[in-house]
XYZ file of C-alpha atoms in Angstrom:
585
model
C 0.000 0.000 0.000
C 0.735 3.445 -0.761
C 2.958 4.606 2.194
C 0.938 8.106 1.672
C -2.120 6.169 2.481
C -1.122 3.494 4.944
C -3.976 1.805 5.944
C -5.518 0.046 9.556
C -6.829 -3.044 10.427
C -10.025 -3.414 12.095
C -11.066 -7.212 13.675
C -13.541 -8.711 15.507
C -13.694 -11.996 17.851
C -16.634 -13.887 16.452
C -15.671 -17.561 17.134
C -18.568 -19.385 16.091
C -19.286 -17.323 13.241
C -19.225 -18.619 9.642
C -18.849 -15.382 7.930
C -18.626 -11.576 9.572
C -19.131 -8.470 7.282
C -18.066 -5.021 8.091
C -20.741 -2.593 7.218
C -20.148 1.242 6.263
C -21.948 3.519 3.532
C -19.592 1.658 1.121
C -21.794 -1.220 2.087
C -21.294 -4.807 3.313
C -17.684 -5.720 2.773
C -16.694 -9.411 3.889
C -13.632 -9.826 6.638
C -10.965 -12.647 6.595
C -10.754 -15.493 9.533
C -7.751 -15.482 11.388
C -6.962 -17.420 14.726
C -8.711 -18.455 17.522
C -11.885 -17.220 15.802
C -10.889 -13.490 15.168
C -11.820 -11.842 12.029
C -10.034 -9.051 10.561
C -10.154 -6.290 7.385
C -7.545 -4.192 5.709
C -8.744 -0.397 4.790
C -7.712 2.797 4.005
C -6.756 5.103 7.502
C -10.018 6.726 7.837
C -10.758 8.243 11.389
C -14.021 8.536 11.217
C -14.977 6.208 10.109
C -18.771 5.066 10.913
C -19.126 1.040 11.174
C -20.811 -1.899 12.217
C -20.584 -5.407 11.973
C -22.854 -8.165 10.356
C -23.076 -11.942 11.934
C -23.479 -14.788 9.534
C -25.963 -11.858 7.567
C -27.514 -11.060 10.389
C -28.575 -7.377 11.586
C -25.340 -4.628 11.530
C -24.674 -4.374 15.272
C -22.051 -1.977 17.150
C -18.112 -3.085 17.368
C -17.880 -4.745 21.110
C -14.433 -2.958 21.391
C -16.119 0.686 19.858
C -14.150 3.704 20.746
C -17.758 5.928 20.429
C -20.718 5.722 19.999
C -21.853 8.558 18.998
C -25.750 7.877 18.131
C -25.864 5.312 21.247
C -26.031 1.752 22.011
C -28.015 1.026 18.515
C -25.855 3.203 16.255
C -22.979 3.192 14.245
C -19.031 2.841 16.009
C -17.270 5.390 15.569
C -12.781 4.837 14.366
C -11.063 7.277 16.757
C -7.513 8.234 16.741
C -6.510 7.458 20.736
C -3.143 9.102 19.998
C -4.443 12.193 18.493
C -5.468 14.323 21.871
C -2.548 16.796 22.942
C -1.977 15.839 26.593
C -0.006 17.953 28.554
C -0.009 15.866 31.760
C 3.509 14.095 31.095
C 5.072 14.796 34.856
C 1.731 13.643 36.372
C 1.911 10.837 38.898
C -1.055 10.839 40.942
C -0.832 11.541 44.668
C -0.376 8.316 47.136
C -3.606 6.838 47.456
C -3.287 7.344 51.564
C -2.726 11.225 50.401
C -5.822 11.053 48.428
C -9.550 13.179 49.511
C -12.001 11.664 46.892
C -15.111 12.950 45.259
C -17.641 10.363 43.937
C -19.705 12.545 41.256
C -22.213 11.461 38.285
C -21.810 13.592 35.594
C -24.902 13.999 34.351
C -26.190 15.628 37.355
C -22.900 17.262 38.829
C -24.014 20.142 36.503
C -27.202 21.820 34.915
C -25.374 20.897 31.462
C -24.516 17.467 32.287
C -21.533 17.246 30.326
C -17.805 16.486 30.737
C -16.595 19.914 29.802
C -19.248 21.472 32.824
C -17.529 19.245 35.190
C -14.246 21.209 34.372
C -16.036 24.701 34.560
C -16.287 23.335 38.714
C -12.634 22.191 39.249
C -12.359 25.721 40.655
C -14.710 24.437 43.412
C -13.360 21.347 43.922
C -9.808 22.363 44.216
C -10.837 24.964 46.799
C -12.637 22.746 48.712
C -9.312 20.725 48.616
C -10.265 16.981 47.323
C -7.220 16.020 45.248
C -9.075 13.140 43.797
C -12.673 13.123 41.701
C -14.125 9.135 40.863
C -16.673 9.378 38.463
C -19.374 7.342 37.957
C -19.387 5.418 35.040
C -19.120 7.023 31.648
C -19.564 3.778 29.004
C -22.041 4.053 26.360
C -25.668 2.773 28.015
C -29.277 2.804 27.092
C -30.917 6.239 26.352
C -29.839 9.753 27.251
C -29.881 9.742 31.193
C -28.945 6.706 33.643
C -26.854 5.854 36.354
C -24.457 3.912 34.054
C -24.075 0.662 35.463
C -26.157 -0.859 32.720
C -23.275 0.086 30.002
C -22.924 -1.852 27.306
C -20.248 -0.537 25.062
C -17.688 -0.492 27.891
C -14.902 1.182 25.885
C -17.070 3.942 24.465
C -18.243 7.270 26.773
C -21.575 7.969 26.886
C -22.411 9.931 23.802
C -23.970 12.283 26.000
C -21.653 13.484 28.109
C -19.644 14.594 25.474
C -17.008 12.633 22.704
C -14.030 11.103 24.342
C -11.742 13.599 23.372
C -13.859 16.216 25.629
C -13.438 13.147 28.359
C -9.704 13.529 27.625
C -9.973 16.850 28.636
C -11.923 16.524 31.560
C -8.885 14.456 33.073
C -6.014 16.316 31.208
C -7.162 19.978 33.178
C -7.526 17.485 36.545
C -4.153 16.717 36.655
C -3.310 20.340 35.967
C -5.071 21.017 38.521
C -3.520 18.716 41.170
C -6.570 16.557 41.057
C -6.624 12.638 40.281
C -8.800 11.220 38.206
C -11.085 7.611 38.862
C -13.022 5.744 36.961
C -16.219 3.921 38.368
C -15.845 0.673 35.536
C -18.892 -2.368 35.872
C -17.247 -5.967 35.226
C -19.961 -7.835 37.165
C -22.629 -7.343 34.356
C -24.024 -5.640 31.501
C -26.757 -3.567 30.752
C -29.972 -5.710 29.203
C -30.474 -3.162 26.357
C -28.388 -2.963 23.372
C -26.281 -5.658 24.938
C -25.297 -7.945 21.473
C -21.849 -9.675 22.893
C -23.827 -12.875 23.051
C -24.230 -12.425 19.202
C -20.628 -12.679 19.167
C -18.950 -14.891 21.111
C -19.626 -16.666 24.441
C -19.338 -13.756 26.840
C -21.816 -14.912 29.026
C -22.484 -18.490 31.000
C -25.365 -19.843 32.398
C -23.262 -21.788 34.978
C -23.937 -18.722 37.446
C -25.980 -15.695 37.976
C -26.105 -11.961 38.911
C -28.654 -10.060 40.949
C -28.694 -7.843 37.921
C -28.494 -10.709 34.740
C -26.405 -13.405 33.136
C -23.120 -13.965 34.731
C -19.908 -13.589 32.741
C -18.179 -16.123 31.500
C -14.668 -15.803 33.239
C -13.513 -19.471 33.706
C -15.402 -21.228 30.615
C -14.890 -22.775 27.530
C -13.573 -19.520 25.049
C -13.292 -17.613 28.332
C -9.554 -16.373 27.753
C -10.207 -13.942 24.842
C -13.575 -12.678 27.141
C -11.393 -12.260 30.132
C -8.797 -10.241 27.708
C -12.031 -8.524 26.665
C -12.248 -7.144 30.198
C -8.766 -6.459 30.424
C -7.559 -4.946 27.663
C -10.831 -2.329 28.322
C -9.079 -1.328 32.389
C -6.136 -0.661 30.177
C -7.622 1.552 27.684
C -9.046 3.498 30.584
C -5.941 3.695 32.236
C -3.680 4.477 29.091
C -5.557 6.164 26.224
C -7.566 8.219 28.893
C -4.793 8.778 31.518
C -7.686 7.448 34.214
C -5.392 7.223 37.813
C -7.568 4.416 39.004
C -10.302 2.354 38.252
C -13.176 1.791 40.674
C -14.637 -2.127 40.186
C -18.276 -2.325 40.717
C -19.286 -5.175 42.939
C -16.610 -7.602 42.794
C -18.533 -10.206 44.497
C -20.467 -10.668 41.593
C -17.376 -11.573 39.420
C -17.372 -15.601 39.695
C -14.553 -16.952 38.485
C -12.443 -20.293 39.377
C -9.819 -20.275 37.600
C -6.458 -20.835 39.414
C -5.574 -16.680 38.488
C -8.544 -15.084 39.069
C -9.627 -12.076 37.011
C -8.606 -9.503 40.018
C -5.490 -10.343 40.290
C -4.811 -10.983 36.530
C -5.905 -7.440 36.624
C -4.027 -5.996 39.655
C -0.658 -7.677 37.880
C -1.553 -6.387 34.282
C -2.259 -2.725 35.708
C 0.850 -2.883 37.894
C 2.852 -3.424 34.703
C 1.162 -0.577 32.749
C 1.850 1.595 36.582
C 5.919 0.375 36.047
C 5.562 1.468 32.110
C 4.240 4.937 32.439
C 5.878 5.350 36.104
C 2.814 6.575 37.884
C 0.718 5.321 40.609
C -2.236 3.748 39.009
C -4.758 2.573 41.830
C -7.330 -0.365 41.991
C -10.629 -0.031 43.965
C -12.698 -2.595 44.836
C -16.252 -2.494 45.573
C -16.861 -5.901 47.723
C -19.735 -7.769 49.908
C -17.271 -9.999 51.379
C -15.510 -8.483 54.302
C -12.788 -10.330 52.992
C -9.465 -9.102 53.223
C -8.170 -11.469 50.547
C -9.482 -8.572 48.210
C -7.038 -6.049 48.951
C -3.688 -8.443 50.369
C -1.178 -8.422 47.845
C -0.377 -11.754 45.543
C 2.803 -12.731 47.686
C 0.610 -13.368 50.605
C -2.514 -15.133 48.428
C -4.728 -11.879 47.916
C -6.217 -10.810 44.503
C -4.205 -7.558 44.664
C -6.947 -5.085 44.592
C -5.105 -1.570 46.144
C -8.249 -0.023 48.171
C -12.004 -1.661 49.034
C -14.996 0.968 49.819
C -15.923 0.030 53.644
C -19.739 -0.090 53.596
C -19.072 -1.182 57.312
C -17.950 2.157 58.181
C -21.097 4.080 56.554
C -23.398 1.248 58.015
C -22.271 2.069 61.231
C -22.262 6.196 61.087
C -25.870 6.173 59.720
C -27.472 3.772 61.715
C -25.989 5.325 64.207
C -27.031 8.594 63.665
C -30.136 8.281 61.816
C -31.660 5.476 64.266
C -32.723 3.679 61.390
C -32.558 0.034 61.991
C -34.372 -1.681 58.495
C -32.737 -4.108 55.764
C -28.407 -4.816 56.530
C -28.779 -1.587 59.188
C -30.099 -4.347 61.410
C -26.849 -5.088 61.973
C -25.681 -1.975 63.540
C -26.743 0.994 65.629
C -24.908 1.097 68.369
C -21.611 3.430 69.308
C -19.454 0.349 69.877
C -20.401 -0.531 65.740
C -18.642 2.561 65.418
C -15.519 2.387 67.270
C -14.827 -0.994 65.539
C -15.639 0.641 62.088
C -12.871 3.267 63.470
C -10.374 0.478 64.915
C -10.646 -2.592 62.313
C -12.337 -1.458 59.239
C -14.760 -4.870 59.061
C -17.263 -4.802 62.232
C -18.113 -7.964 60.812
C -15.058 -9.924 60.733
C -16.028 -13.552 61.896
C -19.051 -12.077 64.111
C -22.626 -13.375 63.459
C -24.887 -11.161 61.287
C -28.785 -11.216 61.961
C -29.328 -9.669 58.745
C -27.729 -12.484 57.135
C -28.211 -15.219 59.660
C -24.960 -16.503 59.433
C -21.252 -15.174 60.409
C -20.254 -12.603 58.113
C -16.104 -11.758 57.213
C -12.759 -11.771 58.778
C -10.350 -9.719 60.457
C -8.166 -7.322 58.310
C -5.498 -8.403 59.909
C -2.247 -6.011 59.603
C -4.102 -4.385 56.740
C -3.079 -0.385 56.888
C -6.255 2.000 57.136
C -5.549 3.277 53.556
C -6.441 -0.034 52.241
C -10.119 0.938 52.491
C -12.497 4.172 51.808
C -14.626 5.479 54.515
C -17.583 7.547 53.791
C -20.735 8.980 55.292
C -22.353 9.100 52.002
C -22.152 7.436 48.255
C -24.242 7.432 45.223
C -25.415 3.783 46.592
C -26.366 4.725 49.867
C -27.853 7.655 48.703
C -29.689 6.538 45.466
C -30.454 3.093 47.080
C -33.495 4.970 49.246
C -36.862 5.021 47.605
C -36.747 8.572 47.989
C -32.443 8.948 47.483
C -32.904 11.525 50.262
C -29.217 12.668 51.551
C -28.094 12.509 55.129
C -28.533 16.032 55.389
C -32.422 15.360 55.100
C -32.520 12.648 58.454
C -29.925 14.389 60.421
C -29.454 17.938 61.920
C -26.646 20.261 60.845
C -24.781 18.885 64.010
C -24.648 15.593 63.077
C -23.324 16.279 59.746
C -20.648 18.038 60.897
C -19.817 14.960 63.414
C -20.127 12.848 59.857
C -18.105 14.839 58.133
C -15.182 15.006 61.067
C -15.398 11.247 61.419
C -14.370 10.308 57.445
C -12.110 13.246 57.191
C -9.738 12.408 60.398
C -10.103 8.568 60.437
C -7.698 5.580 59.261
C -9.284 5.276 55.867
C -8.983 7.108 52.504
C -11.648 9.517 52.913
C -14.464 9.835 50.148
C -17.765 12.330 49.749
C -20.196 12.360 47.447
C -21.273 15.537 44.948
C -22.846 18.137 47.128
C -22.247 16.401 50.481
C -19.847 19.484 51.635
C -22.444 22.013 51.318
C -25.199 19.316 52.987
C -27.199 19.597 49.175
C -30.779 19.418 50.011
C -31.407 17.565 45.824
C -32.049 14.150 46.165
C -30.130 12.041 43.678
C -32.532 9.234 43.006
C -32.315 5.945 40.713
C -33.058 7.084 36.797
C -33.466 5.245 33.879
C -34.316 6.076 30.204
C -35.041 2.809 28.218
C -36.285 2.731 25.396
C -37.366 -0.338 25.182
C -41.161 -0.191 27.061
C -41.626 -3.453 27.897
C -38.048 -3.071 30.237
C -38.768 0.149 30.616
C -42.489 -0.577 31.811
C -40.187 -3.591 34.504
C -37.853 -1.026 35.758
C -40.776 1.531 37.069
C -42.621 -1.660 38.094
C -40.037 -3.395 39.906
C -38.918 -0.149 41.614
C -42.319 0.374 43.137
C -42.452 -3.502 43.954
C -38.727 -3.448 45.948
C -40.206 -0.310 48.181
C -43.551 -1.762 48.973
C -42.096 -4.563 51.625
C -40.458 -1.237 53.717
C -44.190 0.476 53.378
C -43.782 2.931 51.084
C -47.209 3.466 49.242
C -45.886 2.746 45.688
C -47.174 6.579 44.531
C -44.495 7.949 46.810
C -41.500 5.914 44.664
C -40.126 7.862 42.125
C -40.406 6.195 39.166
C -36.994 5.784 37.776
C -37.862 6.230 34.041
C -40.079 9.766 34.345
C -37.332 12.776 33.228
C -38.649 14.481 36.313
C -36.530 11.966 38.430
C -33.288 12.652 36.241
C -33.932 16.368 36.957
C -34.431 16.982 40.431
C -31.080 15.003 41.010
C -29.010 18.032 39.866
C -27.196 19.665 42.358
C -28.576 23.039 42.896
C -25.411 25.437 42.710
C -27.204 28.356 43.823
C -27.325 26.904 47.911
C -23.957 27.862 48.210
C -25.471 31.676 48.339
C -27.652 30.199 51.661
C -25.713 30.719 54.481
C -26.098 27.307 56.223
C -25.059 25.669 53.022
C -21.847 27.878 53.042
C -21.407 26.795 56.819
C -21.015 23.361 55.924
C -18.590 24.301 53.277
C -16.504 25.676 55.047
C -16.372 23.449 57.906
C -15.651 20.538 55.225
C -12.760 22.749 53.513
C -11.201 23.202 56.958
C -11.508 19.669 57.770
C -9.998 18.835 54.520
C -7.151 21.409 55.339
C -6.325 20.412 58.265
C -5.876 16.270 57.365
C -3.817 17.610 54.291
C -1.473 19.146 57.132
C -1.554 17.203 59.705
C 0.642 13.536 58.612
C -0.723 11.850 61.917
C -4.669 12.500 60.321
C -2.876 10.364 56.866
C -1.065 7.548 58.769
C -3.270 4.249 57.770
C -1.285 1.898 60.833
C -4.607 0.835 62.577
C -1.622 -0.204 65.126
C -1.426 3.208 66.203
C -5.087 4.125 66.485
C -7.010 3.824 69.685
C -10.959 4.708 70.131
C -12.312 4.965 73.351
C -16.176 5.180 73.804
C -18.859 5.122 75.982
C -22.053 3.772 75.294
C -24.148 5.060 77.992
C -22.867 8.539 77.864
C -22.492 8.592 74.316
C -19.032 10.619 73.655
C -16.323 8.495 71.595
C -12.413 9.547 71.119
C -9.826 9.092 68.887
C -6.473 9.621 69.178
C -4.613 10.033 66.046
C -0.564 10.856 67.162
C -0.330 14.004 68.850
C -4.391 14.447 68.150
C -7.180 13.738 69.540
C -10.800 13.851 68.087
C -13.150 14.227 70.521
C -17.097 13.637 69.730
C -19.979 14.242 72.284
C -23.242 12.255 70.616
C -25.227 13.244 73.444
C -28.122 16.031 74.288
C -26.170 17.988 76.940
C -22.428 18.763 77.488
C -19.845 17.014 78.105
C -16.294 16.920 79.499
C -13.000 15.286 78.804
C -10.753 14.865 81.297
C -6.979 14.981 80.763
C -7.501 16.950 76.950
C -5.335 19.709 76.623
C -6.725 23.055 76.037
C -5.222 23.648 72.549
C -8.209 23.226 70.512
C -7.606 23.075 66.700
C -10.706 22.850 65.310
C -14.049 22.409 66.595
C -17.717 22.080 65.030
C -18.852 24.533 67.688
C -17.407 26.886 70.607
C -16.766 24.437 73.609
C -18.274 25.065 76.934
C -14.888 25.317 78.044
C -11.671 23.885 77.231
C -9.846 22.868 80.574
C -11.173 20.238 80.658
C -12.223 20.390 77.297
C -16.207 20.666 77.478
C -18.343 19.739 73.953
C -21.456 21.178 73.840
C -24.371 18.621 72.449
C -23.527 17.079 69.097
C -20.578 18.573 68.486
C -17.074 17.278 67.893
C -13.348 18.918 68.526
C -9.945 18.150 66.992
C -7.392 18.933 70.178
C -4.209 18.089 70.942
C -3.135 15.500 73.591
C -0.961 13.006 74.851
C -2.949 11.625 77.786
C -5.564 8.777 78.100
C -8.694 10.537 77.657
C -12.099 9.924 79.625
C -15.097 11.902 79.304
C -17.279 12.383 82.717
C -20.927 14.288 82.433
């Protein structure tokens, strides 16, 4: 070929196929079979290029690998050049992930716009609030314009919505200008049911196991080495053609697989070799239902390799405790002591017997560092998992949040908030759909109302997850930072944030050298991090700590007095110290 016109090749895996055609307005043009049931074409270089690929004559369907999709899951795929964009991040290495603040945000309602290039118009906000790390939810191509996007289907494709992946380029290019990280929230558990057509293809799926949310993949079957490369090579593409800093895995406990390597760690090594090529930190977060610290121990010692896990222990125990609310797995927790173990070991259930499951539930951490796990008050989960997805600021007073807020940002763990949490956002974000499909569409709404009724919420009062209404109220509301109790939860956040940013004892994850004291019946808790203590009184009238010193460094409201220190109700103190504290009323 003309070396003025050097061409690409595009391929396919269709295994079982007996013919594949690619498809474009020059019409149905047949591809050659290669090995291990990949199919490939020579072309002219055409970025572009609009394409889709015909089974055995069947209907054109979308490119499993597409790089954009940019009429949705139905359309045509989209040839991009990955090598085109003009980054300008090349002496970017992420911050440690024990350094890291996070902010979980969905882009689609983190602004009115809903767009990658809006999320950069709030980096200004972000970086003043002082997270150094933003995970967003997940961006592949899924059903319809508006979603949560863990129904994606063309996993290496951003939602055509949001903007074309060069704007998602962008978005992470002015982050690490910035200072700020950059995760990606990626779903290898499951895809979406609508426009999902890797069946069609290959055998991506098994029927040997099964999801809450559909057909299992197939990760240890029969074909299952160029599916589990499927899965790899599209962490990689996140990680290299989008300079992602980490990946956030959905649900891990869903992934079956019993192979002798399983997918995590073939992951966590593959990753760790891209990390050694580019010579930046790359992270690995796990979402997991296991309380098993297998998850995040490294391969030498048998673990999967996974760098971080969220600890839905830690939230479990904050709200419940909190809140008083007491149905589904917050049967489980509720008391103060739930908290100080959240505090002190991560797992409260680590071997102990949980009623909500009937059975024992987990195992210690063992010498697992705090920075092994995110603690939060708040996710899009706990959140948008409500019938309602009413906030904590909605069940709790202004108090309480700021005890929340004190708790995540000067424990053990890698702290994490969710979009609007630092101003206490009074928008609900609530679970939205937009299938087109009605007879799934008519099943989401349904089974929404259905999954509410058993709590008894009258099934009018459930917003239905496919009405545009839902979508919209979910945007933050930008203008509450005018209100001045929005701003005074701003500001106590930023100066939380501030102070764990300068303070190394408030980073250091050895769980060795953190010790919670508490007190049930009184209901004050301490924590002594180093030099500092963090004092909390969860009660309805004052109390005081003996043996605190009187240099206070930051407190959620003026103590009483401070020798001994003396918290008024629901408040909470950062001091310094180097005594055993006890609090007396």
């Amino acid at each position: 070929m003309d070396p003025l016109h050097r061409g690409f090749q595009i391929g396919v895996w269709a295994p079982h196929a007996r013919s594949v055609e690619l498809v474009t307005t020059d019409g149905h043009l047949p591809m050659e079979a290669g090995d291990r049931g990949y199919w490939h074409i020579s072309l002219p270089d055409q970025v572009g290029l609009d394409y889709r690929f015909s089974i055995d004559g069947g209907e054109p369907r979308p490119d499993p690998r597409s790089p954009f999709q940019p009429h949705g899951i139905d359309g045509v795929s989209r040839r991009i050049d990955q090598d085109a964009f003009d980054w300008s991040d090349g002496r970017w290495s992420s911050p440690d992930l024990a350094d890291l603040i996070v902010y979980e945000l969905h882009v689609g309602t983190f602004t009115a716009e809903g767009t990658f290039a809006s999320v950069v118009e709030k980096l200004d906000h972000l970086v003043e609030l002082g997270v150094n790390a933003i995970e967003l939810m997940p961006v592949a191509e899924f059903s319809g314009d508006r979603g949560w996007g863990y129904d994606g289907v063309d996993l290496y494709a951003p939602h055509h919505v949001y903007g074309e992946p060069d704007d998602l380029k962008w978005l992470v290019d002015t982050c690490h200008s910035r200072g700020v990280a950059v995760i990606l929230d990626v779903v290898y558990n499951h895809l979406g049911p609508s426009g999902n057509y890797l069946r069609e293809f290959g055998p991506y799926f098994t029927h040997r196991y099964a999801t809450p949310w559909g057909e299992a993949i197939n990760l240890d079957g029969p074909g299952s080495d160029e599916v589990r490369a499927f899965f790899i090579d599209n962490a990689l593409t996140w990680l290299a053609d989008y300079h992602f800093d980490g990946l956030r895995l959905d649900a891990v406990h869903a992934i079956v697989d019993t192979s002798a390597v399983h997918l995590l760690e073939e992951l966590a090594t593959r990753v760790a070799e891209l990390a050694a090529v580019k010579g930046r930190n790359l992270f690995l977060i796990a979402e997991s239902d296991l309380n098993d610290p297998r998850v995040v121990t490294p391969h030498r010692y048998g673990g999967y390799g996974m760098d971080a896990q969220w600890s839905d222990d830690f939230h479990h125990a904050v709200h419940a405790y909190l809140t008083g609310e007491r149905a589904g797995y917050y049967a489980d927790f509720g008391s103060l002591s739930h908290v100080a173990a959240a505090l002190s070991h991560a797992y409260v259930y680590d071997g102990k017997y949980s009623s909500f499951r009937d059975r024992r539930h987990g195992r210690p951490i063992g010498g697992l560092r705090g920075s092994r796990f995110l603690a939060y008050a708040q996710n899009h989960d706990q959140i948008g998992n409500r019938a309602a997805g009413d906030r904590l600021s909605t069940l709790v007073s202004k108090e309480q949040l700021k005890i929340a807020a004190a708790l995540v940002l000067t424990g053990p763990f890698v702290p994490m908030l969710f979009q609007g949490e630092e101003w206490a956002a009074s928008t609900p974000f609530q679970y939205f759909t937009d299938h087109a499909d009605p007879q799934l569409a008519n099943a989401v709404s349904r089974g929404r109302r259905h999954e509410f009724e058993s709590f008894g919420w009258s099934p009018d009062d459930v917003p239905d997850p496919q009405d545009e209404k839902t979508f919209l109220r979910s945007k933050l509301d930008w203008t509450e930072l005018n209100d001045a109790s929005h701003a005074e939860l701003l500001a106590w956040h930023r100066d939380l944030i501030a102070l764990r940013r300068s303070e190394p004892a408030l980073r250091d994850g050895d769980l060795g050298r953190i010790f919670v004291d508490h007190d049930e019946d009184e209901r004050w808790l301490t924590m002594h991090r180093g030099d500092l203590v963090i004092a909390v009184n969860f009660a309805d009238e004052a109390r005081s700590f003996r043996e605190i010193a009187s240099d206070v460094i930051l407190a959620s409201s003026e103590p009483v007095a401070v020798d001994p220190l003396t918290l008024r109700p629901h408040s909470v103190a950062v001091v310094t110290s180097r005594a055993t504290t006890r609090a007396i009323t």
